[in-house]
Amino acid sequence: MSSQKISIGVIGVGHLGQHHVKHYSNMNNINLLGVYDSDSVRGKIIANTYDTKYFEEANELMQKCDAISIVTPTKSHYDVANSAISNFNCNVFIEKPITETIIQADELIEEAKKRGLIIQVGHIERLNPALRVLDNYNLNPKFIDIQRLAPYTVRGTDVPVVLDLMIHDIDILLSLVKSKVKSIHASGVSILTNSVDIAHARIRFENGTVSSITSSRVAKDKVRKIKIFQENLYSTIDLLLSQTEIYNITKDKHLIENALHIEPFPEKNDNKYIIYEKPEIDEYDPLRAELDNFVNSILKKEKPIVDGIAARNALNVVIKINDMILKDLN
Ligand code: NAD
């Protein structure tokens, strides 16, 4: 990198990629060099909209860049990322899921590590402010219940619901539970497509934490909710409405005095109370936060919030869940 401004390009400027271009075009600490899309008509429209250059060849763009956002369909992530890393020494932001297979993800991670390059993956929910607010709490979950429901749209149905939607929640789950997965039970059904549209997984961790995750792309309304239960704490997080509510059992006078609502906790007669908190949630665009995290990680040579290894670990669990569902169906 020649200066403190990094040169960035975007490959794949469809539904999501256009927003990468929009955010990069507003950042001060980068040079947005241009875009490439295999659909040149689409590529030129987005380049014109954001006043940047359309490159006729992906290689030509990669050659000029320090970093690339890869926002193409999942089946092409490996080839595009491998070329960016191995041929052109680019840091890469890859939309989720990182790749189709674990072998591909491991190869990219290994190659990037050898070259001191950053891989960040677009598990955008990890940047959701309603989830980030929990960084201020001491979490040690015993049970986590996650629901992600979405009305049917064609986008994303090229892969089973587990790889499209559930992967977000598996990534969140693995970030909340600091333990290895011990066992997985999963089942699912096809309703509208030829692949699995509704899936449920039960995951137990070595430290005893249990989780239940439901994902569906056959729903009337969107739902994205997480419930966390642990000793003396219960939290509900609405990722869609950006709301987090916390019930704590405490005898801390300061917390009790400042609580929105308190209830005596009579079972144990030792001045404990159930207090209700609704922490203020920051307002920001999670995609912008993700891309800022990518740029800052490159500039400061720091690990991004969702690196290649985290994305690989989420993919590993998701592939196991998917295989289990398919086995169960056949
Ligand atoms: P899309 O189909 O709208 O856009 C993909 C674009 O890539 C298209 O313009 C297509 O012409 C182009 N393209 C296809 N193959 C290419 C290649 N080899 N080289 C260059 N361009 C190519 O898809 P989308 O909804 O924007 O999804 C893109 C990626 O983003 C997928 O991996 C998807 O899983 C991911 N995604 C993530 C989230 C999230 O919440 N993080 C949400 C939506 C999509």
Tab-separated table of C-alpha atoms and ligand atoms in Angstrom:
chain	number	residue	atom	x	y	z
A	1	MET	CA	0.000	0.000	0.000
A	2	SER	CA	1.636	3.180	-1.178
A	3	SER	CA	-0.177	5.686	1.081
A	4	GLN	CA	-2.688	5.766	3.912
A	5	LYS	CA	-5.481	5.812	1.344
A	6	ILE	CA	-6.274	2.349	0.140
A	7	SER	CA	-7.398	1.630	-3.404
A	8	ILE	CA	-10.606	-0.382	-3.571
A	9	GLY	CA	-12.693	-2.006	-6.296
A	10	VAL	CA	-16.036	-3.822	-6.195
A	11	ILE	CA	-16.641	-7.019	-8.152
A	12	GLY	CA	-20.327	-7.868	-8.602
A	13	VAL	CA	-22.614	-4.849	-8.417
A	14	GLY	CA	-26.060	-6.418	-8.285
A	15	HIS	CA	-28.597	-5.936	-5.486
A	16	LEU	CA	-26.046	-5.796	-2.642
A	17	GLY	CA	-22.871	-4.813	-4.518
A	18	GLN	CA	-24.352	-1.438	-5.512
A	19	HIS	CA	-24.555	-0.556	-1.796
A	20	HIS	CA	-20.866	-1.409	-1.336
A	21	VAL	CA	-20.107	1.053	-4.161
A	22	LYS	CA	-22.406	3.681	-2.608
A	23	HIS	CA	-20.665	3.486	0.780
A	24	TYR	CA	-17.144	3.415	-0.658
A	25	SER	CA	-17.968	6.464	-2.763
A	26	ASN	CA	-18.620	8.353	0.517
A	27	MET	CA	-15.495	7.304	2.414
A	28	ASN	CA	-12.561	9.669	2.831
A	29	ASN	CA	-9.803	7.171	3.591
A	30	ILE	CA	-10.053	5.195	0.329
A	31	ASN	CA	-9.776	5.653	-3.420
A	32	LEU	CA	-12.667	3.898	-5.130
A	33	LEU	CA	-10.966	2.833	-8.369
A	34	GLY	CA	-13.948	1.225	-10.050
A	35	VAL	CA	-16.229	-1.758	-10.489
A	36	TYR	CA	-16.472	-4.938	-12.532
A	37	ASP	CA	-19.573	-7.064	-13.168
A	38	SER	CA	-19.911	-9.941	-15.636
A	39	ASP	CA	-23.068	-8.131	-16.775
A	40	SER	CA	-21.390	-5.114	-18.375
A	41	VAL	CA	-24.675	-3.218	-18.792
A	42	ARG	CA	-25.347	-3.434	-15.053
A	43	GLY	CA	-21.697	-2.669	-14.274
A	44	LYS	CA	-21.706	0.507	-16.383
A	45	ILE	CA	-24.988	1.746	-14.862
A	46	ILE	CA	-23.607	1.408	-11.319
A	47	ALA	CA	-20.245	2.934	-12.317
A	48	ASN	CA	-22.063	5.946	-13.810
A	49	THR	CA	-24.398	6.308	-10.820
A	50	TYR	CA	-21.487	6.548	-8.391
A	51	ASP	CA	-19.137	8.414	-10.689
A	52	THR	CA	-16.507	5.694	-10.894
A	53	LYS	CA	-14.931	3.610	-13.658
A	54	TYR	CA	-16.253	0.394	-15.189
A	55	PHE	CA	-13.472	-2.097	-15.903
A	56	GLU	CA	-13.991	-4.520	-18.810
A	57	GLU	CA	-11.796	-7.135	-17.067
A	58	ALA	CA	-11.806	-8.142	-13.385
A	59	ASN	CA	-8.026	-8.719	-13.551
A	60	GLU	CA	-7.387	-5.183	-14.720
A	61	LEU	CA	-9.254	-3.819	-11.668
A	62	MET	CA	-7.663	-6.246	-9.188
A	63	GLN	CA	-4.186	-5.366	-10.464
A	64	LYS	CA	-4.672	-1.728	-9.472
A	65	CYS	CA	-6.303	-2.363	-6.060
A	66	ASP	CA	-5.132	-2.932	-2.472
A	67	ALA	CA	-8.545	-4.336	-1.586
A	68	ILE	CA	-11.588	-5.800	-3.315
A	69	SER	CA	-15.226	-6.284	-2.256
A	70	ILE	CA	-16.576	-9.516	-3.751
A	71	VAL	CA	-20.353	-9.341	-4.047
A	72	THR	CA	-20.980	-12.003	-6.677
A	73	PRO	CA	-23.152	-15.139	-6.255
A	74	THR	CA	-21.726	-17.627	-3.735
A	75	LYS	CA	-20.608	-20.156	-6.347
A	76	SER	CA	-18.058	-17.657	-7.721
A	77	HIS	CA	-16.679	-16.409	-4.352
A	78	TYR	CA	-13.762	-18.850	-4.303
A	79	ASP	CA	-12.540	-18.182	-7.858
A	80	VAL	CA	-12.788	-14.401	-7.561
A	81	ALA	CA	-11.235	-14.289	-4.070
A	82	ASN	CA	-8.486	-16.744	-4.998
A	83	SER	CA	-7.503	-14.634	-7.986
A	84	ALA	CA	-7.597	-11.394	-5.946
A	85	ILE	CA	-5.441	-12.896	-3.169
A	86	SER	CA	-3.058	-15.187	-5.061
A	87	ASN	CA	-2.531	-13.252	-8.303
A	88	PHE	CA	-2.900	-9.651	-7.137
A	89	ASN	CA	-2.142	-9.575	-3.382
A	90	CYS	CA	-5.485	-7.916	-2.567
A	91	ASN	CA	-7.207	-7.815	0.815
A	92	VAL	CA	-10.731	-9.150	0.286
A	93	PHE	CA	-14.170	-8.489	1.691
A	94	ILE	CA	-16.282	-11.497	0.643
A	95	GLU	CA	-20.048	-11.447	1.024
A	96	LYS	CA	-21.420	-14.356	3.038
A	97	PRO	CA	-21.154	-17.327	2.841
A	98	ILE	CA	-17.367	-17.187	2.437
A	99	THR	CA	-17.296	-20.034	-0.111
A	100	GLU	CA	-19.274	-23.133	-1.037
A	101	THR	CA	-16.923	-25.610	0.671
A	102	ILE	CA	-14.659	-25.761	3.703
A	103	ILE	CA	-11.699	-26.820	1.556
A	104	GLN	CA	-12.085	-23.624	-0.494
A	105	ALA	CA	-12.402	-21.467	2.645
A	106	ASP	CA	-9.309	-23.075	4.199
A	107	GLU	CA	-7.289	-22.498	1.023
A	108	LEU	CA	-8.198	-18.801	0.948
A	109	ILE	CA	-7.471	-18.359	4.667
A	110	GLU	CA	-4.077	-20.084	4.315
A	111	GLU	CA	-3.076	-18.088	1.246
A	112	ALA	CA	-4.146	-14.765	2.797
A	113	LYS	CA	-2.271	-15.573	6.021
A	114	LYS	CA	0.940	-16.323	4.085
A	115	ARG	CA	0.698	-12.932	2.408
A	116	GLY	CA	-0.400	-10.938	5.456
A	117	LEU	CA	-3.719	-10.068	3.800
A	118	ILE	CA	-7.101	-9.571	5.438
A	119	ILE	CA	-10.178	-11.618	4.657
A	120	GLN	CA	-13.386	-10.153	6.039
A	121	VAL	CA	-16.760	-11.784	5.446
A	122	GLY	CA	-20.149	-10.062	5.232
A	123	HIS	CA	-21.893	-11.554	8.248
A	124	ILE	CA	-23.586	-8.214	8.609
A	125	GLU	CA	-25.760	-9.084	11.616
A	126	ARG	CA	-22.679	-9.108	13.829
A	127	LEU	CA	-22.497	-5.363	13.292
A	128	ASN	CA	-26.178	-4.915	14.167
A	129	PRO	CA	-26.292	-2.230	16.892
A	130	ALA	CA	-28.968	-4.157	18.828
A	131	LEU	CA	-26.483	-7.026	19.176
A	132	ARG	CA	-23.392	-4.869	19.708
A	133	VAL	CA	-24.986	-3.289	22.791
A	134	LEU	CA	-24.545	-6.667	24.523
A	135	ASP	CA	-20.768	-6.075	24.451
A	136	ASN	CA	-21.439	-4.060	27.630
A	137	TYR	CA	-22.833	-7.106	29.468
A	138	ASN	CA	-21.136	-10.136	30.872
A	139	LEU	CA	-22.657	-12.936	28.826
A	140	ASN	CA	-22.468	-16.586	29.699
A	141	PRO	CA	-25.553	-18.042	27.952
A	142	LYS	CA	-27.139	-21.307	29.017
A	143	PHE	CA	-29.868	-21.328	26.378
A	144	ILE	CA	-30.177	-19.316	23.163
A	145	ASP	CA	-33.269	-19.297	20.992
A	146	ILE	CA	-33.013	-17.706	17.530
A	147	GLN	CA	-35.718	-17.176	14.926
A	148	ARG	CA	-35.227	-15.772	11.447
A	149	LEU	CA	-38.293	-15.755	9.217
A	150	ALA	CA	-38.594	-14.063	5.841
A	151	PRO	CA	-41.244	-13.816	3.133
A	152	TYR	CA	-40.339	-15.698	-0.029
A	153	THR	CA	-38.259	-13.871	-2.673
A	154	VAL	CA	-36.350	-15.469	-5.551
A	155	ARG	CA	-33.082	-13.894	-4.384
A	156	GLY	CA	-31.110	-16.334	-2.264
A	157	THR	CA	-33.113	-19.417	-3.238
A	158	ASP	CA	-30.175	-20.743	-5.298
A	159	VAL	CA	-29.003	-22.184	-1.957
A	160	PRO	CA	-30.920	-23.941	0.890
A	161	VAL	CA	-32.344	-21.669	3.618
A	162	VAL	CA	-29.634	-22.922	5.970
A	163	LEU	CA	-26.892	-21.442	3.761
A	164	ASP	CA	-28.822	-18.288	2.949
A	165	LEU	CA	-30.455	-17.288	6.282
A	166	MET	CA	-29.453	-19.635	9.099
A	167	ILE	CA	-25.753	-18.965	8.499
A	168	HIS	CA	-26.211	-15.438	9.929
A	169	ASP	CA	-27.513	-16.895	13.187
A	170	ILE	CA	-24.931	-19.658	13.384
A	171	ASP	CA	-22.245	-16.995	13.075
A	172	ILE	CA	-23.909	-14.956	15.856
A	173	LEU	CA	-24.285	-18.083	17.992
A	174	LEU	CA	-20.611	-19.050	17.623
A	175	SER	CA	-19.630	-15.513	18.603
A	176	LEU	CA	-21.840	-15.623	21.738
A	177	VAL	CA	-20.824	-19.071	22.984
A	178	LYS	CA	-17.143	-19.437	23.676
A	179	SER	CA	-17.096	-23.204	23.434
A	180	LYS	CA	-16.883	-25.972	20.837
A	181	VAL	CA	-19.972	-27.516	19.282
A	182	LYS	CA	-20.656	-30.900	20.915
A	183	SER	CA	-23.711	-32.130	19.022
A	184	ILE	CA	-26.118	-31.039	16.314
A	185	HIS	CA	-29.656	-32.238	15.584
A	186	ALA	CA	-31.449	-30.769	12.604
A	187	SER	CA	-34.507	-31.225	10.454
A	188	GLY	CA	-36.149	-29.303	7.661
A	189	VAL	CA	-38.624	-29.367	4.783
A	190	SER	CA	-39.050	-28.044	1.255
A	191	ILE	CA	-42.181	-25.986	0.706
A	192	LEU	CA	-41.684	-23.706	-2.282
A	193	THR	CA	-38.348	-24.599	-3.849
A	194	ASN	CA	-36.456	-27.793	-4.625
A	195	SER	CA	-34.206	-27.198	-1.634
A	196	VAL	CA	-34.922	-26.851	2.086
A	197	ASP	CA	-37.038	-23.758	2.853
A	198	ILE	CA	-37.670	-24.259	6.589
A	199	ALA	CA	-35.028	-25.590	8.928
A	200	HIS	CA	-34.615	-26.158	12.638
A	201	ALA	CA	-31.380	-26.984	14.417
A	202	ARG	CA	-30.605	-27.827	18.028
A	203	ILE	CA	-26.971	-27.312	18.929
A	204	ARG	CA	-25.308	-28.298	22.182
A	205	PHE	CA	-21.897	-26.934	23.114
A	206	GLU	CA	-19.188	-28.616	25.179
A	207	ASN	CA	-19.734	-26.083	28.001
A	208	GLY	CA	-23.397	-27.167	28.266
A	209	THR	CA	-24.986	-24.242	26.368
A	210	VAL	CA	-27.990	-25.333	24.320
A	211	SER	CA	-29.466	-23.476	21.370
A	212	SER	CA	-32.502	-23.755	19.168
A	213	ILE	CA	-32.473	-22.054	15.767
A	214	THR	CA	-35.358	-21.773	13.330
A	215	SER	CA	-35.028	-20.335	9.822
A	216	SER	CA	-37.754	-20.021	7.236
A	217	ARG	CA	-38.200	-18.286	3.905
A	218	VAL	CA	-41.914	-19.043	3.907
A	219	ALA	CA	-43.374	-16.422	6.232
A	220	LYS	CA	-45.825	-13.554	6.071
A	221	ASP	CA	-43.629	-11.088	7.929
A	222	LYS	CA	-39.935	-10.774	8.622
A	223	VAL	CA	-38.818	-11.837	12.106
A	224	ARG	CA	-35.245	-11.740	13.400
A	225	LYS	CA	-35.205	-12.402	17.127
A	226	ILE	CA	-32.711	-13.746	19.612
A	227	LYS	CA	-33.467	-14.734	23.207
A	228	ILE	CA	-30.585	-15.321	25.578
A	229	PHE	CA	-31.079	-17.027	28.938
A	230	GLN	CA	-28.361	-17.292	31.553
A	231	GLU	CA	-28.060	-17.313	35.300
A	232	ASN	CA	-29.634	-14.068	36.554
A	233	LEU	CA	-30.139	-12.596	33.079
A	234	TYR	CA	-32.665	-12.840	30.249
A	235	SER	CA	-32.319	-10.755	27.095
A	236	THR	CA	-34.432	-10.396	23.969
A	237	ILE	CA	-32.885	-8.842	20.894
A	238	ASP	CA	-34.938	-7.751	17.920
A	239	LEU	CA	-32.428	-7.364	15.092
A	240	LEU	CA	-35.063	-6.002	12.751
A	241	LEU	CA	-36.549	-3.340	15.037
A	242	SER	CA	-33.163	-2.651	16.622
A	243	GLN	CA	-34.387	-3.188	20.179
A	244	THR	CA	-32.716	-4.956	23.060
A	245	GLU	CA	-34.403	-5.662	26.364
A	246	ILE	CA	-32.674	-7.076	29.397
A	247	TYR	CA	-34.013	-8.537	32.632
A	248	ASN	CA	-31.395	-8.888	35.339
A	249	ILE	CA	-31.647	-10.324	38.824
A	250	THR	CA	-29.510	-8.166	41.034
A	251	LYS	CA	-29.038	-6.652	44.458
A	252	ASP	CA	-26.790	-3.883	43.126
A	253	LYS	CA	-28.369	-0.700	44.567
A	254	HIS	CA	-27.166	1.505	41.690
A	255	LEU	CA	-28.762	-0.761	39.063
A	256	ILE	CA	-31.967	-1.033	41.082
A	257	GLU	CA	-32.244	2.753	41.468
A	258	ASN	CA	-31.720	3.351	37.736
A	259	ALA	CA	-33.878	0.519	36.388
A	260	LEU	CA	-36.879	1.297	34.162
A	261	HIS	CA	-38.925	-1.206	36.093
A	262	ILE	CA	-38.286	-3.407	39.115
A	263	GLU	CA	-39.965	-6.449	40.607
A	264	PRO	CA	-39.067	-8.013	43.937
A	265	PHE	CA	-37.543	-11.445	43.599
A	266	PRO	CA	-39.273	-13.099	46.526
A	267	GLU	CA	-38.079	-16.691	46.198
A	268	LYS	CA	-34.810	-15.816	47.830
A	269	ASN	CA	-35.270	-13.386	50.666
A	270	ASP	CA	-31.997	-11.521	50.220
A	271	ASN	CA	-32.924	-8.109	48.733
A	272	LYS	CA	-32.666	-9.233	45.142
A	273	TYR	CA	-34.800	-7.627	42.450
A	274	ILE	CA	-35.658	-8.346	38.848
A	275	ILE	CA	-34.778	-5.165	36.973
A	276	TYR	CA	-35.749	-4.279	33.435
A	277	GLU	CA	-33.431	-2.344	31.139
A	278	LYS	CA	-33.861	-1.157	27.590
A	279	PRO	CA	-30.427	0.126	26.611
A	280	GLU	CA	-30.165	2.916	24.086
A	281	ILE	CA	-29.179	1.524	20.708
A	282	ASP	CA	-26.781	3.428	18.458
A	283	GLU	CA	-28.141	4.334	15.066
A	284	TYR	CA	-25.872	3.485	12.144
A	285	ASP	CA	-25.912	1.564	8.884
A	286	PRO	CA	-24.460	-1.916	9.569
A	287	LEU	CA	-23.105	-2.256	5.994
A	288	ARG	CA	-21.253	1.030	6.303
A	289	ALA	CA	-19.937	-0.143	9.705
A	290	GLU	CA	-18.766	-3.410	8.106
A	291	LEU	CA	-16.934	-1.628	5.312
A	292	ASP	CA	-15.392	0.861	7.773
A	293	ASN	CA	-14.231	-2.134	9.796
A	294	PHE	CA	-12.683	-3.638	6.617
A	295	VAL	CA	-10.826	-0.443	5.692
A	296	ASN	CA	-9.633	0.186	9.270
A	297	SER	CA	-8.512	-3.423	9.671
A	298	ILE	CA	-6.343	-3.051	6.557
A	299	LEU	CA	-4.945	0.316	7.615
A	300	LYS	CA	-4.241	-0.753	11.196
A	301	LYS	CA	-3.362	-4.367	10.273
A	302	GLU	CA	-5.966	-5.577	12.788
A	303	LYS	CA	-8.255	-8.596	12.792
A	304	PRO	CA	-11.701	-7.593	11.487
A	305	ILE	CA	-14.815	-8.321	13.562
A	306	VAL	CA	-15.765	-11.199	11.214
A	307	ASP	CA	-12.605	-12.678	9.748
A	308	GLY	CA	-12.214	-15.620	7.374
A	309	ILE	CA	-11.838	-18.111	10.227
A	310	ALA	CA	-15.117	-17.054	11.894
A	311	ALA	CA	-16.905	-17.315	8.543
A	312	ARG	CA	-15.303	-20.694	7.865
A	313	ASN	CA	-16.428	-21.973	11.275
A	314	ALA	CA	-20.007	-20.805	10.649
A	315	LEU	CA	-19.955	-22.464	7.216
A	316	ASN	CA	-18.667	-25.691	8.767
A	317	VAL	CA	-21.623	-25.878	11.188
A	318	VAL	CA	-24.092	-24.884	8.487
A	319	ILE	CA	-22.846	-27.576	6.106
A	320	LYS	CA	-23.251	-30.170	8.879
A	321	ILE	CA	-26.803	-28.962	9.538
A	322	ASN	CA	-27.645	-29.055	5.845
A	323	ASP	CA	-26.185	-32.548	5.370
A	324	MET	CA	-28.140	-33.773	8.398
A	325	ILE	CA	-31.393	-32.358	7.050
A	326	LEU	CA	-30.848	-33.908	3.618
A	327	LYS	CA	-30.030	-37.284	5.189
A	328	ASP	CA	-33.129	-37.047	7.332
A	329	LEU	CA	-35.289	-36.256	4.264
A	330	ASN	CA	-33.961	-39.159	2.163
B	1	NAD	P1	-27.266	-10.334	-7.330
B	1	NAD	O1	-27.585	-11.484	-8.223
B	1	NAD	O2	-28.252	-9.231	-7.194
B	1	NAD	O3	-25.880	-9.682	-7.815
B	1	NAD	C1	-24.763	-10.442	-8.182
B	1	NAD	C2	-24.029	-9.665	-9.282
B	1	NAD	O4	-22.815	-10.355	-9.567
B	1	NAD	C3	-24.807	-9.586	-10.586
B	1	NAD	O5	-24.827	-8.236	-11.053
B	1	NAD	C4	-24.044	-10.504	-11.544
B	1	NAD	O6	-24.088	-10.049	-12.896
B	1	NAD	C5	-22.649	-10.412	-11.000
B	1	NAD	N1	-21.795	-11.587	-11.247
B	1	NAD	C6	-22.150	-12.897	-11.281
B	1	NAD	N2	-21.048	-13.677	-11.436
B	1	NAD	C7	-19.992	-12.811	-11.513
B	1	NAD	C8	-18.586	-13.001	-11.642
B	1	NAD	N3	-18.036	-14.215	-11.705
B	1	NAD	N4	-17.807	-11.892	-11.708
B	1	NAD	C9	-18.333	-10.650	-11.635
B	1	NAD	N5	-19.652	-10.413	-11.495
B	1	NAD	C10	-20.459	-11.495	-11.409
B	1	NAD	O7	-26.907	-10.989	-5.923
B	1	NAD	P2	-26.902	-10.281	-4.491
B	1	NAD	O8	-28.216	-10.439	-3.840
B	1	NAD	O9	-26.294	-8.928	-4.594
B	1	NAD	O10	-25.907	-11.264	-3.701
B	1	NAD	C11	-24.512	-11.249	-3.913
B	1	NAD	C12	-23.800	-11.930	-2.751
B	1	NAD	O11	-24.127	-11.247	-1.557
B	1	NAD	C13	-24.182	-13.389	-2.507
B	1	NAD	O12	-23.063	-14.116	-2.075
B	1	NAD	C14	-25.184	-13.324	-1.387
B	1	NAD	O13	-25.197	-14.497	-0.579
B	1	NAD	C15	-24.655	-12.152	-0.596
B	1	NAD	N6	-25.692	-11.469	0.170
B	1	NAD	C16	-25.443	-11.197	1.468
B	1	NAD	C17	-26.397	-10.545	2.229
B	1	NAD	C18	-26.099	-10.234	3.670
B	1	NAD	O14	-27.018	-10.068	4.455
B	1	NAD	N7	-24.844	-10.101	4.041
B	1	NAD	C19	-27.626	-10.168	1.680
B	1	NAD	C20	-27.836	-10.433	0.331
B	1	NAD	C21	-26.853	-11.085	-0.406
